[in-house]
Amino acid sequence: MSKGRPTITTNGAIIWRETIATASHKLLSEVLAWEHLPEGAAGDIKRAVVHAEKAARTSYDNFERTFWLSSLGNLLARKYERTGALGDLQHAIMRTEEALDTMPSGHPDRPARLNNLGNCLGRRFELTGTIDDLEKAILHCGTAVELTPRFHPYQASRLSSLGNWLVRRYERTGNIENLEQAINRTQEAMELTTPNQLSRAAYTTSLGIMLALRYRQSKSPTDIWQAVSFAELAIMSTSTDSPNRANWLSNLGSILAVQYEETRSLNDLQYAIYCLKQALEEMPDYHPNRAASLNSLGDMIRYRYDQTQTTEDYWDCVSCFENSWACINAPPTVRIRAAYKAAKILLVHQNWERSSVLLNQALHLLPRVSSRISSRCDQLYMIREFAGLATLAASTSLLRSNGTLNALKLLEIGRGVISRLRFGPQVDLSCQQEPYQEAERKIYLCQSYPRTSIIPSSTFAQGNTVVTKHFKLSECYTALQCEGDIDEVDKSPDFGNSLYSPTEHELRAAASGGPVVVINVSPLRCDAILLEPNEIRSMLLPDLHHKDIVQNVELLKSTHTSLEGLPQAKKETEQILEWLWVTVTSPILHELGFKGPPADGKWPHVWWVPTGLLSLLPLHAAGRHDSTSFETVIDRVVSSYSPSVKALLCAQRRSLALCHVPKKIFLVSMEVTPCCLSLDTAREETMVVEELMPKLSKTRLENPCKKDVINGLQNCDIFHFAGHSMSDSEDPSRSRLLLSDWQENPLTAEDLLDLKLHDSQPFIAYLSACSTGANSAEQLQDESINLMTACQLAGFRHVVGSLWDVYDMYSIDAAKEFYRVLEGAREVSDEAVAWGVHMAARHIRQITRDQGNAAFGAGNPLAWAAYIHIGP
């Protein structure tokens, strides 16, 4: 057999193999990369990657090294398509970037490498939702187009790549200009090809998808007619044995689905189902688009089931979603979406066991929907779609025998995902056990730097990653992901306090100071999970319904505090508090044995952990509040809140380890705030607090800017803010305390989180402002992002704030009572803080009950029920 370049037969097998035994790593990589038999191809790519890496390391000059780095990047990208592993994609990006770094600016291969890099970054965007990756993908693909000469053989494909990522930006942002640009680029690509060119079908089907997307806005019959025509043309111009034909069939099915949404024509629906089924028959199991196609088919069969109600369609629909979930190489969002849909369908027919398994598995994947290095907006966008997943999973678990502990763990996994992704562990790393401690050490060191920092390579000297230069924070995570360190930490049983759920022993320990009540609400059912030192148990709340929670939240939002509307607002609020008492808190307190006011003067302490929209309602104030009634929470127990059991555990551990007597208080008053009503009582409030805490050294600022407040927060034990605040319904991490420069440089919840005050362990943040404990983003309630939780995550042990707008005339009284209790305590303790908030609320309630002070309604709960405490 002749030696030289290998010959490839029609079935793709390599005939010439004799040279493999003696081939160099470079030649061996080339041979293996050419192998593309359906069976064993994944293994061939893996071997090709290994040898290409060796070839790159042993290259004699930059020219050779650039070539092999580029080849390695392409191989890793192909490997990612098979495995769906982020590490493979990260490596592909890194190797392609290295190739570009070593390539001269005028090198003829530079446009190709830029296009490859852009495509890899685009794929990472699809996996993690990081918009910065998409912007870079568009930039690199656009540059590749600009550097490619007119009529170059690859000009059309690069125009198509650019068009594809412009479409993704349209889908993310809704900016129609991006879609129009994508259509124009794809039409240019079509014009550069002839009808008999194989690549033309790809551009034709892409154009069909884009026109279908435009049809959703334009409702133009021409758009949808052309979309279907182009998709059909792509299929007709592709041979039946082409691996691309499955994609084109899937695209046609998706376009027909868009048409069906408008026409509701059974013919369109049947045609869409036929195309999607045909596509899946032709797709190999490892195809990267298989999960998405199964999802689309499941949606179409669900539509048909709604019309036919046949058992066959029901199970076919479930099967599609379950098979989509089983595609392990698909992006987590696609898989979770499929599991969520399947579970909801199964629940309709009371298939608790099967739906519970799916939701359980999907919830464990939820932390993967976004990256730790993704921006806040990216993380919010990715997680918003799966609102209610954790509570529904917990509800299905509670329907199973012995499901209480599992339900609680599911809630701990599926709530507060963004905070854990973005701000990482807040636990003592010395408590971690090997082999996880070293991996966690590296992640923690990453997080100790600002997000745009350049980090010294010595940070990772103990790891497996070979580092030869300083690199960016994002590259740290890339290296860690590729090493598997992040995966190891996520599996760590000791790291459950930060990412996954605590153990049963830890959960029971959270109730050492009093019962912890987790209230799970979902459309399926509502339950309370009661944590006590010796037991974890659950109780059904049969009279609490999800729809009633929605209605009462809307009712509370609609109340207003003007004098004209006050009587009605007071009446409606009292109705809400009585409803909460009857349906939620009275059954729970009765179960816990708190059936009346404490007879011995020893007040029990209860921590409330509400979920979903229930977190917007004042459980601590529930009851019948006439002057002679003790059917109230506030007359039976001291109440505190926590975003999760994990958050309470972390706060308790910090308290035990680093408790110290407060010595410095930082007082901020905003009597005059730009574009806001003046607060005549703000300065007086801080002066009253100053007088009540004579033993503390004090710093008091009036109408300061953000910089001054940030500096003050770095060196205080107690922070008292009297001023305005603003919550953000779209992005709760943009909620802000309003300072003198708030319009151009706001002090946001995210800014507070980034302070990382855990080393100094400040004691109390008292936020005397409106709605500091509220999160008005309904789809993000279980993320528990607001100004109060931001202060807690930043390092404050205790936070005092409000659920809604507070009355200025009572703010001084509330602060005075709180600090009076704190100063009068035998020692400054966790119990004293919660007791102070409790007494402040009772004090304001009593003031409003007195006839001479009833201007705002006798006993008006809007005046006193807003005040809440978060902490151990």
PDB file of N, CA, C and O in Angstrom, residues 36-42 78 81-83 240-250 276-294 323-324 326-330:
ATOM      1  N   HIS A  36     -14.714   9.492  10.529  1.00  0.00           N
ATOM      2  CA  HIS A  36     -16.042   9.988  10.874  1.00  0.00           C
ATOM      3  C   HIS A  36     -17.104   8.907  10.722  1.00  0.00           C
ATOM      4  O   HIS A  36     -18.212   9.158  10.269  1.00  0.00           O
ATOM      5  N   LEU A  37     -16.737   7.688  11.118  1.00  0.00           N
ATOM      6  CA  LEU A  37     -17.754   6.635  11.147  1.00  0.00           C
ATOM      7  C   LEU A  37     -18.753   6.929  12.267  1.00  0.00           C
ATOM      8  O   LEU A  37     -18.383   7.443  13.317  1.00  0.00           O
ATOM      9  N   PRO A  38     -20.037   6.601  12.091  1.00  0.00           N
ATOM     10  CA  PRO A  38     -21.024   6.847  13.146  1.00  0.00           C
ATOM     11  C   PRO A  38     -20.651   6.174  14.457  1.00  0.00           C
ATOM     12  O   PRO A  38     -20.845   6.734  15.514  1.00  0.00           O
ATOM     13  N   GLU A  39     -20.137   4.954  14.399  1.00  0.00           N
ATOM     14  CA  GLU A  39     -19.774   4.264  15.627  1.00  0.00           C
ATOM     15  C   GLU A  39     -18.317   4.574  15.961  1.00  0.00           C
ATOM     16  O   GLU A  39     -17.433   4.505  15.115  1.00  0.00           O
ATOM     17  N   GLY A  40     -18.096   4.922  17.205  1.00  0.00           N
ATOM     18  CA  GLY A  40     -16.725   5.124  17.655  1.00  0.00           C
ATOM     19  C   GLY A  40     -16.158   6.483  17.344  1.00  0.00           C
ATOM     20  O   GLY A  40     -15.022   6.760  17.676  1.00  0.00           O
ATOM     21  N   ALA A  41     -16.932   7.362  16.681  1.00  0.00           N
ATOM     22  CA  ALA A  41     -16.384   8.652  16.287  1.00  0.00           C
ATOM     23  C   ALA A  41     -16.002   9.494  17.490  1.00  0.00           C
ATOM     24  O   ALA A  41     -15.022  10.228  17.456  1.00  0.00           O
ATOM     25  N   ALA A  42     -16.797   9.410  18.566  1.00  0.00           N
ATOM     26  CA  ALA A  42     -16.485  10.216  19.749  1.00  0.00           C
ATOM     27  C   ALA A  42     -15.131   9.835  20.316  1.00  0.00           C
ATOM     28  O   ALA A  42     -14.341  10.689  20.719  1.00  0.00           O
ATOM     29  N   ARG A  78     -15.815  20.199  18.146  1.00  0.00           N
ATOM     30  CA  ARG A  78     -16.531  19.003  17.693  1.00  0.00           C
ATOM     31  C   ARG A  78     -16.828  18.073  18.865  1.00  0.00           C
ATOM     32  O   ARG A  78     -17.907  17.481  18.957  1.00  0.00           O
ATOM     33  N   GLU A  81     -19.817  19.223  20.810  1.00  0.00           N
ATOM     34  CA  GLU A  81     -21.090  18.898  20.176  1.00  0.00           C
ATOM     35  C   GLU A  81     -21.559  17.497  20.555  1.00  0.00           C
ATOM     36  O   GLU A  81     -22.760  17.233  20.616  1.00  0.00           O
ATOM     37  N   ARG A  82     -20.593  16.601  20.811  1.00  0.00           N
ATOM     38  CA  ARG A  82     -20.959  15.239  21.209  1.00  0.00           C
ATOM     39  C   ARG A  82     -21.261  15.150  22.704  1.00  0.00           C
ATOM     40  O   ARG A  82     -22.178  14.458  23.118  1.00  0.00           O
ATOM     41  N   THR A  83     -20.456  15.852  23.520  1.00  0.00           N
ATOM     42  CA  THR A  83     -20.540  15.657  24.970  1.00  0.00           C
ATOM     43  C   THR A  83     -21.430  16.681  25.664  1.00  0.00           C
ATOM     44  O   THR A  83     -21.993  16.392  26.723  1.00  0.00           O
ATOM     45  N   THR A 240     -31.171  12.725   0.590  1.00  0.00           N
ATOM     46  CA  THR A 240     -31.793  12.019   1.720  1.00  0.00           C
ATOM     47  C   THR A 240     -30.769  11.421   2.679  1.00  0.00           C
ATOM     48  O   THR A 240     -31.104  11.129   3.827  1.00  0.00           O
ATOM     49  N   ASP A 241     -29.518  11.214   2.217  1.00  0.00           N
ATOM     50  CA  ASP A 241     -28.511  10.645   3.106  1.00  0.00           C
ATOM     51  C   ASP A 241     -27.632  11.719   3.751  1.00  0.00           C
ATOM     52  O   ASP A 241     -26.652  11.414   4.427  1.00  0.00           O
ATOM     53  N   SER A 242     -27.979  12.971   3.570  1.00  0.00           N
ATOM     54  CA  SER A 242     -27.190  14.049   4.156  1.00  0.00           C
ATOM     55  C   SER A 242     -27.463  14.154   5.660  1.00  0.00           C
ATOM     56  O   SER A 242     -28.629  14.141   6.089  1.00  0.00           O
ATOM     57  N   PRO A 243     -26.407  14.309   6.494  1.00  0.00           N
ATOM     58  CA  PRO A 243     -26.632  14.483   7.940  1.00  0.00           C
ATOM     59  C   PRO A 243     -27.325  15.801   8.272  1.00  0.00           C
ATOM     60  O   PRO A 243     -27.847  15.967   9.376  1.00  0.00           O
ATOM     61  N   ASN A 244     -27.339  16.744   7.332  1.00  0.00           N
ATOM     62  CA  ASN A 244     -27.963  18.042   7.589  1.00  0.00           C
ATOM     63  C   ASN A 244     -29.482  18.008   7.406  1.00  0.00           C
ATOM     64  O   ASN A 244     -30.185  18.909   7.881  1.00  0.00           O
ATOM     65  N   ARG A 245     -29.966  16.987   6.721  1.00  0.00           N
ATOM     66  CA  ARG A 245     -31.398  16.960   6.392  1.00  0.00           C
ATOM     67  C   ARG A 245     -32.257  16.960   7.654  1.00  0.00           C
ATOM     68  O   ARG A 245     -33.339  17.565   7.686  1.00  0.00           O
ATOM     69  N   ALA A 246     -31.791  16.312   8.705  1.00  0.00           N
ATOM     70  CA  ALA A 246     -32.560  16.282   9.952  1.00  0.00           C
ATOM     71  C   ALA A 246     -32.744  17.690  10.510  1.00  0.00           C
ATOM     72  O   ALA A 246     -33.823  18.046  11.008  1.00  0.00           O
ATOM     73  N   ASN A 247     -31.681  18.502  10.434  1.00  0.00           N
ATOM     74  CA  ASN A 247     -31.795  19.882  10.912  1.00  0.00           C
ATOM     75  C   ASN A 247     -32.818  20.668  10.111  1.00  0.00           C
ATOM     76  O   ASN A 247     -33.612  21.438  10.658  1.00  0.00           O
ATOM     77  N   TRP A 248     -32.785  20.481   8.784  1.00  0.00           N
ATOM     78  CA  TRP A 248     -33.707  21.235   7.940  1.00  0.00           C
ATOM     79  C   TRP A 248     -35.159  20.829   8.213  1.00  0.00           C
ATOM     80  O   TRP A 248     -36.049  21.682   8.245  1.00  0.00           O
ATOM     81  N   LEU A 249     -35.385  19.531   8.439  1.00  0.00           N
ATOM     82  CA  LEU A 249     -36.728  19.070   8.776  1.00  0.00           C
ATOM     83  C   LEU A 249     -37.197  19.654  10.123  1.00  0.00           C
ATOM     84  O   LEU A 249     -38.351  20.063  10.271  1.00  0.00           O
ATOM     85  N   SER A 250     -36.287  19.686  11.062  1.00  0.00           N
ATOM     86  CA  SER A 250     -36.620  20.250  12.369  1.00  0.00           C
ATOM     87  C   SER A 250     -36.962  21.732  12.254  1.00  0.00           C
ATOM     88  O   SER A 250     -37.915  22.214  12.879  1.00  0.00           O
ATOM     89  N   LEU A 276     -41.185  17.076  12.371  1.00  0.00           N
ATOM     90  CA  LEU A 276     -40.358  16.890  13.564  1.00  0.00           C
ATOM     91  C   LEU A 276     -40.096  15.412  13.826  1.00  0.00           C
ATOM     92  O   LEU A 276     -38.982  15.028  14.224  1.00  0.00           O
ATOM     93  N   LYS A 277     -41.093  14.576  13.613  1.00  0.00           N
ATOM     94  CA  LYS A 277     -40.878  13.134  13.780  1.00  0.00           C
ATOM     95  C   LYS A 277     -39.862  12.621  12.773  1.00  0.00           C
ATOM     96  O   LYS A 277     -38.981  11.809  13.106  1.00  0.00           O
ATOM     97  N   GLN A 278     -39.986  13.083  11.524  1.00  0.00           N
ATOM     98  CA  GLN A 278     -39.047  12.656  10.490  1.00  0.00           C
ATOM     99  C   GLN A 278     -37.630  13.119  10.830  1.00  0.00           C
ATOM    100  O   GLN A 278     -36.658  12.375  10.642  1.00  0.00           O
ATOM    101  N   ALA A 279     -37.509  14.337  11.347  1.00  0.00           N
ATOM    102  CA  ALA A 279     -36.197  14.861  11.731  1.00  0.00           C
ATOM    103  C   ALA A 279     -35.568  14.000  12.816  1.00  0.00           C
ATOM    104  O   ALA A 279     -34.377  13.656  12.743  1.00  0.00           O
ATOM    105  N   LEU A 280     -36.350  13.627  13.803  1.00  0.00           N
ATOM    106  CA  LEU A 280     -35.816  12.840  14.914  1.00  0.00           C
ATOM    107  C   LEU A 280     -35.436  11.429  14.476  1.00  0.00           C
ATOM    108  O   LEU A 280     -34.491  10.838  15.011  1.00  0.00           O
ATOM    109  N   GLU A 281     -36.151  10.886  13.503  1.00  0.00           N
ATOM    110  CA  GLU A 281     -35.777   9.567  12.981  1.00  0.00           C
ATOM    111  C   GLU A 281     -34.405   9.599  12.316  1.00  0.00           C
ATOM    112  O   GLU A 281     -33.666   8.615  12.353  1.00  0.00           O
ATOM    113  N   GLU A 282     -34.077  10.731  11.724  1.00  0.00           N
ATOM    114  CA  GLU A 282     -32.815  10.838  10.995  1.00  0.00           C
ATOM    115  C   GLU A 282     -31.670  11.363  11.871  1.00  0.00           C
ATOM    116  O   GLU A 282     -30.512  11.346  11.450  1.00  0.00           O
ATOM    117  N   MET A 283     -31.978  11.842  13.063  1.00  0.00           N
ATOM    118  CA  MET A 283     -30.945  12.378  13.955  1.00  0.00           C
ATOM    119  C   MET A 283     -30.317  11.270  14.782  1.00  0.00           C
ATOM    120  O   MET A 283     -31.023  10.448  15.363  1.00  0.00           O
ATOM    121  N   PRO A 284     -28.993  11.237  14.880  1.00  0.00           N
ATOM    122  CA  PRO A 284     -28.360  10.302  15.820  1.00  0.00           C
ATOM    123  C   PRO A 284     -28.640  10.739  17.258  1.00  0.00           C
ATOM    124  O   PRO A 284     -28.972  11.892  17.522  1.00  0.00           O
ATOM    125  N   ASP A 285     -28.504   9.818  18.181  1.00  0.00           N
ATOM    126  CA  ASP A 285     -28.816  10.123  19.579  1.00  0.00           C
ATOM    127  C   ASP A 285     -27.956  11.253  20.142  1.00  0.00           C
ATOM    128  O   ASP A 285     -28.386  11.965  21.042  1.00  0.00           O
ATOM    129  N   TYR A 286     -26.733  11.379  19.628  1.00  0.00           N
ATOM    130  CA  TYR A 286     -25.821  12.393  20.172  1.00  0.00           C
ATOM    131  C   TYR A 286     -25.970  13.747  19.474  1.00  0.00           C
ATOM    132  O   TYR A 286     -25.220  14.676  19.762  1.00  0.00           O
ATOM    133  N   HIS A 287     -26.905  13.888  18.585  1.00  0.00           N
ATOM    134  CA  HIS A 287     -27.049  15.139  17.834  1.00  0.00           C
ATOM    135  C   HIS A 287     -27.298  16.306  18.795  1.00  0.00           C
ATOM    136  O   HIS A 287     -28.160  16.218  19.675  1.00  0.00           O
ATOM    137  N   PRO A 288     -26.576  17.416  18.643  1.00  0.00           N
ATOM    138  CA  PRO A 288     -26.714  18.527  19.597  1.00  0.00           C
ATOM    139  C   PRO A 288     -28.088  19.183  19.600  1.00  0.00           C
ATOM    140  O   PRO A 288     -28.459  19.821  20.578  1.00  0.00           O
ATOM    141  N   ASN A 289     -28.846  19.030  18.509  1.00  0.00           N
ATOM    142  CA  ASN A 289     -30.173  19.655  18.443  1.00  0.00           C
ATOM    143  C   ASN A 289     -31.317  18.696  18.770  1.00  0.00           C
ATOM    144  O   ASN A 289     -32.485  19.060  18.656  1.00  0.00           O
ATOM    145  N   ARG A 290     -30.970  17.474  19.162  1.00  0.00           N
ATOM    146  CA  ARG A 290     -32.016  16.482  19.374  1.00  0.00           C
ATOM    147  C   ARG A 290     -32.958  16.894  20.512  1.00  0.00           C
ATOM    148  O   ARG A 290     -34.184  16.766  20.402  1.00  0.00           O
ATOM    149  N   ALA A 291     -32.426  17.378  21.596  1.00  0.00           N
ATOM    150  CA  ALA A 291     -33.259  17.748  22.746  1.00  0.00           C
ATOM    151  C   ALA A 291     -34.237  18.852  22.377  1.00  0.00           C
ATOM    152  O   ALA A 291     -35.420  18.801  22.746  1.00  0.00           O
ATOM    153  N   ALA A 292     -33.753  19.860  21.661  1.00  0.00           N
ATOM    154  CA  ALA A 292     -34.631  20.965  21.261  1.00  0.00           C
ATOM    155  C   ALA A 292     -35.730  20.478  20.318  1.00  0.00           C
ATOM    156  O   ALA A 292     -36.885  20.910  20.418  1.00  0.00           O
ATOM    157  N   SER A 293     -35.386  19.561  19.411  1.00  0.00           N
ATOM    158  CA  SER A 293     -36.388  19.032  18.484  1.00  0.00           C
ATOM    159  C   SER A 293     -37.440  18.209  19.220  1.00  0.00           C
ATOM    160  O   SER A 293     -38.637  18.273  18.907  1.00  0.00           O
ATOM    161  N   LEU A 294     -36.999  17.440  20.205  1.00  0.00           N
ATOM    162  CA  LEU A 294     -37.949  16.672  21.015  1.00  0.00           C
ATOM    163  C   LEU A 294     -38.873  17.607  21.797  1.00  0.00           C
ATOM    164  O   LEU A 294     -40.075  17.340  21.936  1.00  0.00           O
ATOM    165  N   ASN A 323     -37.654  12.203  26.921  1.00  0.00           N
ATOM    166  CA  ASN A 323     -36.490  11.902  26.083  1.00  0.00           C
ATOM    167  C   ASN A 323     -35.616  13.135  25.879  1.00  0.00           C
ATOM    168  O   ASN A 323     -34.395  13.036  25.785  1.00  0.00           O
ATOM    169  N   SER A 324     -36.244  14.305  25.798  1.00  0.00           N
ATOM    170  CA  SER A 324     -35.476  15.539  25.704  1.00  0.00           C
ATOM    171  C   SER A 324     -34.651  15.747  26.971  1.00  0.00           C
ATOM    172  O   SER A 324     -33.469  16.112  26.912  1.00  0.00           O
ATOM    173  N   ALA A 326     -33.482  13.514  28.791  1.00  0.00           N
ATOM    174  CA  ALA A 326     -32.428  12.492  28.837  1.00  0.00           C
ATOM    175  C   ALA A 326     -31.240  12.810  27.936  1.00  0.00           C
ATOM    176  O   ALA A 326     -30.229  12.106  27.984  1.00  0.00           O
ATOM    177  N   CYS A 327     -31.325  13.863  27.108  1.00  0.00           N
ATOM    178  CA  CYS A 327     -30.208  14.224  26.220  1.00  0.00           C
ATOM    179  C   CYS A 327     -29.148  14.973  27.033  1.00  0.00           C
ATOM    180  O   CYS A 327     -29.208  16.199  27.193  1.00  0.00           O
ATOM    181  N   ILE A 328     -28.190  14.253  27.539  1.00  0.00           N
ATOM    182  CA  ILE A 328     -27.243  14.831  28.498  1.00  0.00           C
ATOM    183  C   ILE A 328     -26.290  15.842  27.870  1.00  0.00           C
ATOM    184  O   ILE A 328     -25.650  16.615  28.580  1.00  0.00           O
ATOM    185  N   ASN A 329     -26.182  15.852  26.533  1.00  0.00           N
ATOM    186  CA  ASN A 329     -25.293  16.822  25.891  1.00  0.00           C
ATOM    187  C   ASN A 329     -26.011  18.129  25.545  1.00  0.00           C
ATOM    188  O   ASN A 329     -25.424  19.024  24.959  1.00  0.00           O
ATOM    189  N   ALA A 330     -27.291  18.242  25.902  1.00  0.00           N
ATOM    190  CA  ALA A 330     -28.047  19.458  25.600  1.00  0.00           C
ATOM    191  C   ALA A 330     -27.807  20.514  26.674  1.00  0.00           C
ATOM    192  O   ALA A 330     -27.439  20.192  27.811  1.00  0.00           O
TER     193      ALA A 330
END
